[in-house]
mmCIF file of C-alpha atoms in Angstrom:
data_model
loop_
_atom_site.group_PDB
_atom_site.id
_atom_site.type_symbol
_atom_site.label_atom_id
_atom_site.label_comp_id
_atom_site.label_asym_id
_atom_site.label_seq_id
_atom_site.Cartn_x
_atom_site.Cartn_y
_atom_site.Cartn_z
ATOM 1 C CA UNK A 819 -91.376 15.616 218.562
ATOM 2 C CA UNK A 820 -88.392 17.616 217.356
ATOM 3 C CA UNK A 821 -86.965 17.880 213.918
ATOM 4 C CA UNK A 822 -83.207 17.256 213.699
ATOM 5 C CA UNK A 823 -81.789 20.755 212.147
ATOM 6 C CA UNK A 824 -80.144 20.156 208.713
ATOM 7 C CA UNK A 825 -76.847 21.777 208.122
ATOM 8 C CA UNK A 826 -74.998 21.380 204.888
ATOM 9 C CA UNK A 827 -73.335 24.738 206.065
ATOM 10 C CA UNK A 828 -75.058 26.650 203.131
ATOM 11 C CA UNK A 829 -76.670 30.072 204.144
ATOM 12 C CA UNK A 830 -79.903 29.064 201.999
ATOM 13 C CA UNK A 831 -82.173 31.838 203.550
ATOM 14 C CA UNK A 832 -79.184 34.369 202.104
ATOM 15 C CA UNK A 833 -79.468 33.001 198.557
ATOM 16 C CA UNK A 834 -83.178 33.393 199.346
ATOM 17 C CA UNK A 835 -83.087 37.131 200.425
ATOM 18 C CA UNK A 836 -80.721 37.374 197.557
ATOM 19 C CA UNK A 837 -83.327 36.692 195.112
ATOM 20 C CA UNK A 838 -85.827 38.477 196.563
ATOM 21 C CA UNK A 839 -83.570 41.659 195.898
ATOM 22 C CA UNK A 840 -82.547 40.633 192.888
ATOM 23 C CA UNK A 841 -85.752 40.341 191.256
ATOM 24 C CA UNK A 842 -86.499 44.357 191.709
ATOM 25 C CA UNK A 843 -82.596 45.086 190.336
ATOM 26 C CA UNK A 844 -81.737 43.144 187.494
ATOM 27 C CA UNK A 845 -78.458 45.738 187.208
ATOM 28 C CA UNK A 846 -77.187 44.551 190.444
ATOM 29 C CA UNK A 847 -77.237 40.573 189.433
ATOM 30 C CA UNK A 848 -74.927 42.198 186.213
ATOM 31 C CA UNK A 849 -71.590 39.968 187.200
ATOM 32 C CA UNK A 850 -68.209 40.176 185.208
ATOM 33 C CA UNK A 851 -65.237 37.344 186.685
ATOM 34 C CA UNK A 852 -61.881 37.836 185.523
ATOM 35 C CA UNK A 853 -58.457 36.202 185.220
ATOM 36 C CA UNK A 854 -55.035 37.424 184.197
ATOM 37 C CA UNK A 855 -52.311 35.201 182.461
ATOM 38 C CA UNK A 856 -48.949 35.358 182.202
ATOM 39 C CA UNK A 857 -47.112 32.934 179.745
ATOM 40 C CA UNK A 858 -43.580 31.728 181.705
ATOM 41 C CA UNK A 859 -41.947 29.675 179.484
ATOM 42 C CA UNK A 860 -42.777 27.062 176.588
ATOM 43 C CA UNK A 861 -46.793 25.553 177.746
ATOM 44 C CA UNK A 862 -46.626 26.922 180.949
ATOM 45 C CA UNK A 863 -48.385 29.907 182.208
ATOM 46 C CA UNK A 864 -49.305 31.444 185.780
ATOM 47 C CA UNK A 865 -52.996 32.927 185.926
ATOM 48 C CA UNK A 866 -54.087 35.275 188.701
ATOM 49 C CA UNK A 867 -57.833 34.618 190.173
ATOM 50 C CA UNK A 868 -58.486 37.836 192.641
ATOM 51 C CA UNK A 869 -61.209 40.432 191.964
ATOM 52 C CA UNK A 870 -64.687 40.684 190.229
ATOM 53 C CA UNK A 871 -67.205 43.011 189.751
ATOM 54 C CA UNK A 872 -71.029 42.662 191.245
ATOM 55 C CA UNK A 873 -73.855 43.627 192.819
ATOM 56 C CA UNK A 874 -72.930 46.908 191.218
ATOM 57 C CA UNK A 875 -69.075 47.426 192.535
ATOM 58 C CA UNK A 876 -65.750 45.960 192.586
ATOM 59 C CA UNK A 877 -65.497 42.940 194.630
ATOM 60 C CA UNK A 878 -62.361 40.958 195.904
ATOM 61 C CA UNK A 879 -61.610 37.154 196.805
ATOM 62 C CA UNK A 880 -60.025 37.133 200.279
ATOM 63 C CA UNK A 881 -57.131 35.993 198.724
ATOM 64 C CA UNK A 882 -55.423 36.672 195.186
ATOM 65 C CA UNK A 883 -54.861 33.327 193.537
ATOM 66 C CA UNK A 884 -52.386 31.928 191.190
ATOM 67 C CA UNK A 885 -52.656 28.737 189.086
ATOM 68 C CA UNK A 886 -50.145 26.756 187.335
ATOM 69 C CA UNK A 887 -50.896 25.343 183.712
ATOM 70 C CA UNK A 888 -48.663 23.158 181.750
ATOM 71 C CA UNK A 889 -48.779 20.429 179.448
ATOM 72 C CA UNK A 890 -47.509 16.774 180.599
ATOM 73 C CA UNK A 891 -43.987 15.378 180.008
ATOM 74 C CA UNK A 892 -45.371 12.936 177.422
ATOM 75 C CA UNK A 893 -46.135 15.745 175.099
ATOM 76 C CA UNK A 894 -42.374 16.815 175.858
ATOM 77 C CA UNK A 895 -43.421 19.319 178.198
ATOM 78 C CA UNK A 896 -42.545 20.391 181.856
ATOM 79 C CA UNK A 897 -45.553 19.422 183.648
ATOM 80 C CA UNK A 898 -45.473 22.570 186.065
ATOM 81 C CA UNK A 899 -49.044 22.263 186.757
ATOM 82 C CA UNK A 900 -52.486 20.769 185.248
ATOM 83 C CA UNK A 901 -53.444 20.701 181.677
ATOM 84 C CA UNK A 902 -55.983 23.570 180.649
ATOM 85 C CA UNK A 903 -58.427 21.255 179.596
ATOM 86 C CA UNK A 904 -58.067 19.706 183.237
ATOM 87 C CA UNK A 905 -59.258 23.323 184.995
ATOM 88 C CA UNK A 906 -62.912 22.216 182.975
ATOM 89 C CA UNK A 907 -63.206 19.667 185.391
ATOM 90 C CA UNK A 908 -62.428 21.388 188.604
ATOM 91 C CA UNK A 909 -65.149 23.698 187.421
ATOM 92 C CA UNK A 910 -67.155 21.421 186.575
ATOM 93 C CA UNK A 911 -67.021 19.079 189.830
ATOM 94 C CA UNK A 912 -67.126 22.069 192.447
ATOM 95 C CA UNK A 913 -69.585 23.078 190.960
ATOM 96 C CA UNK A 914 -72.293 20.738 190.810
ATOM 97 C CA UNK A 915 -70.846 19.958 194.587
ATOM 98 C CA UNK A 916 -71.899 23.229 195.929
ATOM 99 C CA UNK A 917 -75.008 22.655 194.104
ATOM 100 C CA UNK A 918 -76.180 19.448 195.556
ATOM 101 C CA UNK A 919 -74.812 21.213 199.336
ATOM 102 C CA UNK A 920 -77.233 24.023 198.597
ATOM 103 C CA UNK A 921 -80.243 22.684 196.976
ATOM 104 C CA UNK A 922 -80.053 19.687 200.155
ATOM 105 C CA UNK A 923 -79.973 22.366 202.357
ATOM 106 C CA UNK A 924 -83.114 23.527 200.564
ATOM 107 C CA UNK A 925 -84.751 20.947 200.850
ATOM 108 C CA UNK A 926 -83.858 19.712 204.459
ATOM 109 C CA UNK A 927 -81.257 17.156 203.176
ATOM 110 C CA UNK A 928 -78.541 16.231 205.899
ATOM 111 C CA UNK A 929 -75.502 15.218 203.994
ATOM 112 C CA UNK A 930 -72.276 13.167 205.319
ATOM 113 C CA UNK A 931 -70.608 13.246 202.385
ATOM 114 C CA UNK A 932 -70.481 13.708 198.950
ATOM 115 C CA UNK A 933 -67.676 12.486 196.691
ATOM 116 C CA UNK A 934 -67.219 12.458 192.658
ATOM 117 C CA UNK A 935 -65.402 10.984 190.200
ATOM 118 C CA UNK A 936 -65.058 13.070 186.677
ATOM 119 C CA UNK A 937 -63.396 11.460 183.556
ATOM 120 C CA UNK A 938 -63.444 13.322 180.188
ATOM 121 C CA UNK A 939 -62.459 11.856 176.783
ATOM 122 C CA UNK A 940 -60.531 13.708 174.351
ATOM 123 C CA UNK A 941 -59.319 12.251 170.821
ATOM 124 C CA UNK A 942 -56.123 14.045 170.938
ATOM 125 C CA UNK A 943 -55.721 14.078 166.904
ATOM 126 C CA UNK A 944 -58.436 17.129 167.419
ATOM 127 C CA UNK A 945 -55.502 19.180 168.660
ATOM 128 C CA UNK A 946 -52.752 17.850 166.889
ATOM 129 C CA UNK A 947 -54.566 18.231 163.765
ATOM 130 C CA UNK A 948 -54.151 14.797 162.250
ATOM 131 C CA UNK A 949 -57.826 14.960 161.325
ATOM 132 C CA UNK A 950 -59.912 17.844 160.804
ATOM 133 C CA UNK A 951 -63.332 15.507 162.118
ATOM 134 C CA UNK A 952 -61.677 15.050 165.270
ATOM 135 C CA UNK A 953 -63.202 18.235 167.803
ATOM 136 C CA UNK A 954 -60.184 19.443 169.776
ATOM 137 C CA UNK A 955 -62.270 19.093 173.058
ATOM 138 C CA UNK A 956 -63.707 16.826 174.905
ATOM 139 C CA UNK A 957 -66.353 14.600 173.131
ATOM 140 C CA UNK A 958 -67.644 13.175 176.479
ATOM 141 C CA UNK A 959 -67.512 13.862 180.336
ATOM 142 C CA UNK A 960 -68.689 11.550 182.731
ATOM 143 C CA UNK A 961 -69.273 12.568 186.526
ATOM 144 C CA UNK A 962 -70.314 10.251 189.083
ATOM 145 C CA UNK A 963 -71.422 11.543 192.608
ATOM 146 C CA UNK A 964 -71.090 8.859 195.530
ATOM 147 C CA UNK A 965 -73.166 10.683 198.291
ATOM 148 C CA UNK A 966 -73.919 9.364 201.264
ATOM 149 C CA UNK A 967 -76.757 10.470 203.113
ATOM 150 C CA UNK A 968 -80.012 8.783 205.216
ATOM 151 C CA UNK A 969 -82.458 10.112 202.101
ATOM 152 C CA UNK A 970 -83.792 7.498 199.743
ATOM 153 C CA UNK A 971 -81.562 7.457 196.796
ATOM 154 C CA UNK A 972 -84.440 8.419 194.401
ATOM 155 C CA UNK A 973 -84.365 12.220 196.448
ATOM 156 C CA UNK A 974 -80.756 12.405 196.560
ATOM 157 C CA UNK A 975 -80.966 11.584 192.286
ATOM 158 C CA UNK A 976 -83.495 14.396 192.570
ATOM 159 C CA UNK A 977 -81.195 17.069 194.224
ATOM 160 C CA UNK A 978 -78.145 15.785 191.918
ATOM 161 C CA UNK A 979 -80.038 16.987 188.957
ATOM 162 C CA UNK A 980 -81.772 20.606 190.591
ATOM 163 C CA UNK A 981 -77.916 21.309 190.492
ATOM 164 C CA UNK A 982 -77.007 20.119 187.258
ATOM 165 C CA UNK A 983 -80.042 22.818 186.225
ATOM 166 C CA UNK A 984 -78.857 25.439 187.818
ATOM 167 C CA UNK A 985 -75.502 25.134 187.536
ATOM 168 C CA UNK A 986 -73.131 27.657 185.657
ATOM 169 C CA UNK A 987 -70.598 25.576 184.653
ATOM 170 C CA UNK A 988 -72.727 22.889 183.709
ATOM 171 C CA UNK A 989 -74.516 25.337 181.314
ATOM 172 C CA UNK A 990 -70.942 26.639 179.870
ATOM 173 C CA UNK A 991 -69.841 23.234 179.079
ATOM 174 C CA UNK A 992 -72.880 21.813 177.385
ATOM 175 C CA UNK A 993 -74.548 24.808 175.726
ATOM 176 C CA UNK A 994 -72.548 26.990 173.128
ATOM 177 C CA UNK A 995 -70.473 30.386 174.554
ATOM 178 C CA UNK A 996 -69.993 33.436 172.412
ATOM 179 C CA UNK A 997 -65.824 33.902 172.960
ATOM 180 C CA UNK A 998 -63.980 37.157 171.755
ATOM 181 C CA UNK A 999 -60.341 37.330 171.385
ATOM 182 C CA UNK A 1000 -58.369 40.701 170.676
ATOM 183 C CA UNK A 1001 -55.070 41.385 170.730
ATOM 184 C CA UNK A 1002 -53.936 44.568 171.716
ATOM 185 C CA UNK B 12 -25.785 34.938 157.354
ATOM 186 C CA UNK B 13 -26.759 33.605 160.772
ATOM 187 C CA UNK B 14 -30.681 32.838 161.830
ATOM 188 C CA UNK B 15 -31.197 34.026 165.061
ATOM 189 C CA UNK B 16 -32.347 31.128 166.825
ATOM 190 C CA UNK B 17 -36.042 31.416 168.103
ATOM 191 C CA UNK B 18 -36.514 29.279 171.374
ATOM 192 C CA UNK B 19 -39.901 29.707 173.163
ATOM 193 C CA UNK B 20 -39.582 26.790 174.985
ATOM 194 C CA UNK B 21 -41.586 24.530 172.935
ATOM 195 C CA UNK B 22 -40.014 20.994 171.251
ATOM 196 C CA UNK B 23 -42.256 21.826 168.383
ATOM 197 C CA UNK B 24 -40.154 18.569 166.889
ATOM 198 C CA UNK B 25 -41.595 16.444 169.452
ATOM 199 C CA UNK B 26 -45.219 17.541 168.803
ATOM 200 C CA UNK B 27 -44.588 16.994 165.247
ATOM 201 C CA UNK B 28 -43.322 13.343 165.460
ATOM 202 C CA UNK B 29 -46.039 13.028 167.670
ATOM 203 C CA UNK B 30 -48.497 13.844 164.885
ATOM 204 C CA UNK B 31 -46.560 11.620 162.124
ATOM 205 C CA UNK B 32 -46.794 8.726 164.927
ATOM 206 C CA UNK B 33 -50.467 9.076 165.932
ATOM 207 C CA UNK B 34 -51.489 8.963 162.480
ATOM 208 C CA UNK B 35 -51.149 5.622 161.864
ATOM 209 C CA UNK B 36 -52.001 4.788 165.783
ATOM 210 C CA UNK B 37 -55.584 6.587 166.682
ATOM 211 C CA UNK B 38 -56.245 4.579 169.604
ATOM 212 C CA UNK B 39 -53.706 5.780 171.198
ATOM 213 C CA UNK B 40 -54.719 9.088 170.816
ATOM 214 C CA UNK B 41 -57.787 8.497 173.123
ATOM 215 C CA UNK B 42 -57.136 10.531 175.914
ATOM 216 C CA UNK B 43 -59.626 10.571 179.609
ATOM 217 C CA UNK B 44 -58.552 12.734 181.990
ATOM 218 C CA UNK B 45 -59.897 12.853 185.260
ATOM 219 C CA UNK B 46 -60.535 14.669 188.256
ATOM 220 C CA UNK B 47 -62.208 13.728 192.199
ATOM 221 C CA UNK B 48 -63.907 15.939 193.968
ATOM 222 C CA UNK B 49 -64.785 15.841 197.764
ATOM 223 C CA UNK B 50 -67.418 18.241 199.347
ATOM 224 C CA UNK B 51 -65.962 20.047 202.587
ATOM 225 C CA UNK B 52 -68.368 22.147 203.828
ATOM 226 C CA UNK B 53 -71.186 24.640 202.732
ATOM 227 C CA UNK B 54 -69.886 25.616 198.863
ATOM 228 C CA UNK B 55 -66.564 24.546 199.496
ATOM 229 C CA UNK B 56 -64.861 21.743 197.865
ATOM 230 C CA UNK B 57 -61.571 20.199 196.630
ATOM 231 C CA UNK B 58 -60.813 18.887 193.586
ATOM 232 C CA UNK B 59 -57.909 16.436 193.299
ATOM 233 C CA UNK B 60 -55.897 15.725 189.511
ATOM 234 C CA UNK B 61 -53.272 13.520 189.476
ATOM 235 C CA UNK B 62 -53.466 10.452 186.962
ATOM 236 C CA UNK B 63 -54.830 10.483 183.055
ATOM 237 C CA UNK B 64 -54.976 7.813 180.559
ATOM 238 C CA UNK B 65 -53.215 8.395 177.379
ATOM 239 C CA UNK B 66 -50.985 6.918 174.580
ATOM 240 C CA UNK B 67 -52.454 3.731 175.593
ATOM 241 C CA UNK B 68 -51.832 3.243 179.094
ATOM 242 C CA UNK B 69 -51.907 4.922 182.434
ATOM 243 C CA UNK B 70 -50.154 8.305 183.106
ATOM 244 C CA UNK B 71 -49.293 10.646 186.143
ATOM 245 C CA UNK B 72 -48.825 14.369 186.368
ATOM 246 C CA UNK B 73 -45.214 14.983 188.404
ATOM 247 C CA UNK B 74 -47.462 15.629 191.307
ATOM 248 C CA UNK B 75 -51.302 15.046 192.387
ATOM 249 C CA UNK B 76 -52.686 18.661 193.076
ATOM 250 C CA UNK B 77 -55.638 19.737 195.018
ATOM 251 C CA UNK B 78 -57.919 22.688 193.837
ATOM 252 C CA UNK B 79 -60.120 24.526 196.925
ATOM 253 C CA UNK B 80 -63.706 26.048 195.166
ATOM 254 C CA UNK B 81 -66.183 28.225 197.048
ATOM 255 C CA UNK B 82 -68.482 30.988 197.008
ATOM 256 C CA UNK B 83 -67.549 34.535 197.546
ATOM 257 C CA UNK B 84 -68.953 36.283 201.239
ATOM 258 C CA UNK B 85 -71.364 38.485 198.981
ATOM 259 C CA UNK B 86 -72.906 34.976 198.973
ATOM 260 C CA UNK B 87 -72.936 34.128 202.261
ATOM 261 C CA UNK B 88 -69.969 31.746 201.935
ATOM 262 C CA UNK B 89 -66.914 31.598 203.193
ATOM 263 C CA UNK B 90 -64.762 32.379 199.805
ATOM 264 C CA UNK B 91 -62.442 29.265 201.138
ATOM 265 C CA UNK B 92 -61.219 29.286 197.009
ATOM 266 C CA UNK B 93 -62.395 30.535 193.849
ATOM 267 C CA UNK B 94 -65.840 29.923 192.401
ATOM 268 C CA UNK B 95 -66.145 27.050 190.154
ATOM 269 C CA UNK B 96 -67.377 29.270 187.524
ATOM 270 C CA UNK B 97 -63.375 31.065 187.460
ATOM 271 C CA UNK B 98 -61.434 27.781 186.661
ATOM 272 C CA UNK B 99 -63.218 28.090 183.358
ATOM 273 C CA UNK B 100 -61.783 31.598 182.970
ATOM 274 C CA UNK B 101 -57.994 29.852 184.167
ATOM 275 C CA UNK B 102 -58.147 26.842 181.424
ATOM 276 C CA UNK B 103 -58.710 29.458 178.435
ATOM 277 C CA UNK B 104 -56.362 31.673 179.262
ATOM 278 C CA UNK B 105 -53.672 28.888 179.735
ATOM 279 C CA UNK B 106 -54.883 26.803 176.742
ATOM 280 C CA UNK B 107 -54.580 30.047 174.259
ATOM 281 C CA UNK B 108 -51.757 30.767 175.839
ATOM 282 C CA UNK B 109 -49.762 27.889 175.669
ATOM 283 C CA UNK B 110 -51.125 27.100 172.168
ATOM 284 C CA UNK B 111 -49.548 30.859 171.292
ATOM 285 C CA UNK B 112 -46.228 29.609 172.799
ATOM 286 C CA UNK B 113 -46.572 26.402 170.341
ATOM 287 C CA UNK B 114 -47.629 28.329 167.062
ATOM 288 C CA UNK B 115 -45.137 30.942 167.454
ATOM 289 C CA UNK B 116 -42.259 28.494 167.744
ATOM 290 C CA UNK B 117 -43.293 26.386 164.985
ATOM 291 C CA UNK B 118 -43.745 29.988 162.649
ATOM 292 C CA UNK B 119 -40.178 30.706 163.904
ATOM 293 C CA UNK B 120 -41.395 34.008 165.531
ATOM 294 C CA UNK B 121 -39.551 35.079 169.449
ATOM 295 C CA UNK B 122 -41.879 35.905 172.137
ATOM 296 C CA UNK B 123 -40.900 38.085 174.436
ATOM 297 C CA UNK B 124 -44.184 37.965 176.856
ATOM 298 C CA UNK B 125 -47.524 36.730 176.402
ATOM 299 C CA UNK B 126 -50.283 38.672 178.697
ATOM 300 C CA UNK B 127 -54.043 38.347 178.847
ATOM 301 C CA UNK B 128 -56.830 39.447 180.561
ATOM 302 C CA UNK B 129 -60.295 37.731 180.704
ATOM 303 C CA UNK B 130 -63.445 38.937 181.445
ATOM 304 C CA UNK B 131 -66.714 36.356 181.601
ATOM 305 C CA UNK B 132 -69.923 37.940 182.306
ATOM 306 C CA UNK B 133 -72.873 36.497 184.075
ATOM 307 C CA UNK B 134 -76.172 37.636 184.772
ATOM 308 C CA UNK B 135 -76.790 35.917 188.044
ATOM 309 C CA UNK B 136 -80.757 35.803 187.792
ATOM 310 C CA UNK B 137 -80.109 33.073 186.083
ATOM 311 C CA UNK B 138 -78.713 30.519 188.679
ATOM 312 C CA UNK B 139 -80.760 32.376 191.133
ATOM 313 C CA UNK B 140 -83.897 30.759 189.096
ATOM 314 C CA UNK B 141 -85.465 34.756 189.312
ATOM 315 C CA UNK B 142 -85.544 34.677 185.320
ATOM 316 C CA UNK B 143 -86.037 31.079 183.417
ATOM 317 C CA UNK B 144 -84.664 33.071 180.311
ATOM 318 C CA UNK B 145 -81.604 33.973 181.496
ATOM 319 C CA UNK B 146 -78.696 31.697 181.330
ATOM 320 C CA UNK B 147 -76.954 29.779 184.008
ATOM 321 C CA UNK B 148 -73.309 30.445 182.349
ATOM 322 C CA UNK B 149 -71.332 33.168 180.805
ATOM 323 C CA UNK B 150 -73.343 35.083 178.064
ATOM 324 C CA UNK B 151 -69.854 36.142 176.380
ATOM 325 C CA UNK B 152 -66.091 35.550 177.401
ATOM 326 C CA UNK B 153 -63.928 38.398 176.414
ATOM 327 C CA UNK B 154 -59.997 37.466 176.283
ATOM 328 C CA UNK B 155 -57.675 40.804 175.300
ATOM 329 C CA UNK B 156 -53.854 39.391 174.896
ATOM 330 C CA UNK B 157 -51.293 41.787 175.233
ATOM 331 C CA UNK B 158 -47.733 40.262 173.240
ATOM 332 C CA UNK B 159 -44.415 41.483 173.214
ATOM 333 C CA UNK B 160 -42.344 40.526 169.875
ATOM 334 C CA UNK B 161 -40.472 42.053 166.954
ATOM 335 C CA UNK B 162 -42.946 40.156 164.674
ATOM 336 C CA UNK B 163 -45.672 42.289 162.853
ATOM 337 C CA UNK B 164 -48.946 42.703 164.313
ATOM 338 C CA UNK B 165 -50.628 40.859 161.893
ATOM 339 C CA UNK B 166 -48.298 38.086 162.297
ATOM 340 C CA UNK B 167 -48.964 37.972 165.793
ATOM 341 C CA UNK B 168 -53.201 38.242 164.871
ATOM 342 C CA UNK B 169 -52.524 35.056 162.554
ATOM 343 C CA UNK B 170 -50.713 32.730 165.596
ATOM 344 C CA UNK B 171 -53.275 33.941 168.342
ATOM 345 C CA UNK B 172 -56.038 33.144 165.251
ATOM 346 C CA UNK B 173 -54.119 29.451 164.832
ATOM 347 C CA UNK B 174 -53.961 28.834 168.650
ATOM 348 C CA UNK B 175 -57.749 29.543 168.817
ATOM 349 C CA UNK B 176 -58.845 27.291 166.074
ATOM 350 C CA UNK B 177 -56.699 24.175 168.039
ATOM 351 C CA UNK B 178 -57.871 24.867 171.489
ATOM 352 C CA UNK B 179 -59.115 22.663 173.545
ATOM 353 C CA UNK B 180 -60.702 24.687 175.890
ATOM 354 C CA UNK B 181 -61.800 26.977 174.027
ATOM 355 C CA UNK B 182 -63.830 24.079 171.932
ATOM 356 C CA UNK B 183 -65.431 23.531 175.251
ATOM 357 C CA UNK B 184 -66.534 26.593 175.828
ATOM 358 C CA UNK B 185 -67.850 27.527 172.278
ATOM 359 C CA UNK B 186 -69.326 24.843 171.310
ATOM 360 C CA UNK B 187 -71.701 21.937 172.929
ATOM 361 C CA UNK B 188 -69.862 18.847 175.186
ATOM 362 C CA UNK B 189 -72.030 16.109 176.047
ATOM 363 C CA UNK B 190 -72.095 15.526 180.315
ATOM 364 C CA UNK B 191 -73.803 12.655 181.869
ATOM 365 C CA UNK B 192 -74.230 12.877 185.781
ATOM 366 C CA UNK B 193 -74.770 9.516 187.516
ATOM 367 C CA UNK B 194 -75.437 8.792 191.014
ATOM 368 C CA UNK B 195 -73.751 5.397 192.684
#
């Protein structure tokens, strides 16, 4: 009998080897990711996504990119790109996806597809200041994963949440961030 | 005497009527915004936002846009976007700095330019799962803005203070959200 090779297209044994070296050089696992904004006119702003610093040296994308952020036209803006508070979900949603890719490929999960849905609610008198109980954030986000896959849903829920735990942005979201802001 | 007229591209009027009209309306100050995400390959994703519900009914940005997340190749992946933990690092800097934009036109102060840099750190043991006492996220998000004005520096200090205390994002990040993750 042969056993049908998984591939989610996740290196696993990498991340594996990576650990193994990381465990003996804490310094090296020492990561800083940056961004650089540049206001363009009213809401709008441009910010640059390109290099980082790890595993002990300066590290670049392939590709320096630049996002668009704006605020709708119902708020009498231009709406020259998504809303800050949208750029939590796209962080949020890729990454719990590469999470469930990598943790199936762990666990010798083939995967067809795997689609999600994100909705956060925001009480927009937060921001406007109308009320000073209302958070200016989001008071709830809701993601739901349709993945389709021959494993019994039960394992699938089971790799859904190893990636909620180990996820980055998940943790950044739902668990308090120490912020500095300086101006120069 | 003339005033030099200050115009930073923000209808402060129209956020203020907005405020005098959603104080006697809160419901339709619920906002959800929303996001799908579709698993490519390996890490990489894409992350669709388009439509939002606010003001009581159904809204659309002026086009749908498509966000590609991945892993870097120190990873093993094929860096086909940035990593998911970045896009938090994009919706702080453009929520302070539009919010800067906003405060400075309603305090009747001219920007000239509005620069930032960000810098999140990360000690990867933790997503790794090397160290269970080391954080998944960011342990501290530095933001260092850089503004061009004739206003005094500690004018400038007081609207970057103002834009942080109604930020949405930077709620987010600072302080808990609540996430559910379902699977269908």
């Amino acid at each position: 009998m042969t056993m049908a090779t998984v591939n989610n297209g996740v290196n696993v044994q990498a991340l594996l080897d990576a650990r193994e070296a990381l465990k003996g050089a804490p310094e090296a696992a020492q990561f800083t990711w940056r961004a650089s904004c540049k206001w363009q006119d009213g809401t709008h702003s441009k910010t640059d996504v390109g290099g980082f610093f790890g595993l002990g040296q300066e590290q670049h994308h392939k590709t320096e990119t630049s996002f668009d952020a704006d605020h709708p036209e119902i708020f009498a803006s231009n709406d020259n790109g998504i809303t800050p508070i949208e750029y939590i979900l796209v962080g949020l949603a890729s990454c719990l996806t590469a999470g469930v890719a990598a943790v199936a490929q762990n666990r010798g999960v083939q995967l067809r597809s795997v689609e999600s849905k994100l909705e956060g609610k925001m009480d927009i008198r937060g921001i406007l200041g109308i009320d000073s109980d209302v958070r200016n954030g989001y008071d709830d986000i809701k993601v739901t994963f349709k993945i389709d896959s021959d494993a019994p849903k039960q394992e699938i829920e089971a790799i859904v949440a190893q990636s909620q735990k180990r996820s980055a942005v998940y943790d950044v979201i739902t668990n308090p961030v120490n912020v500095t802001v300086e101006v120069v």
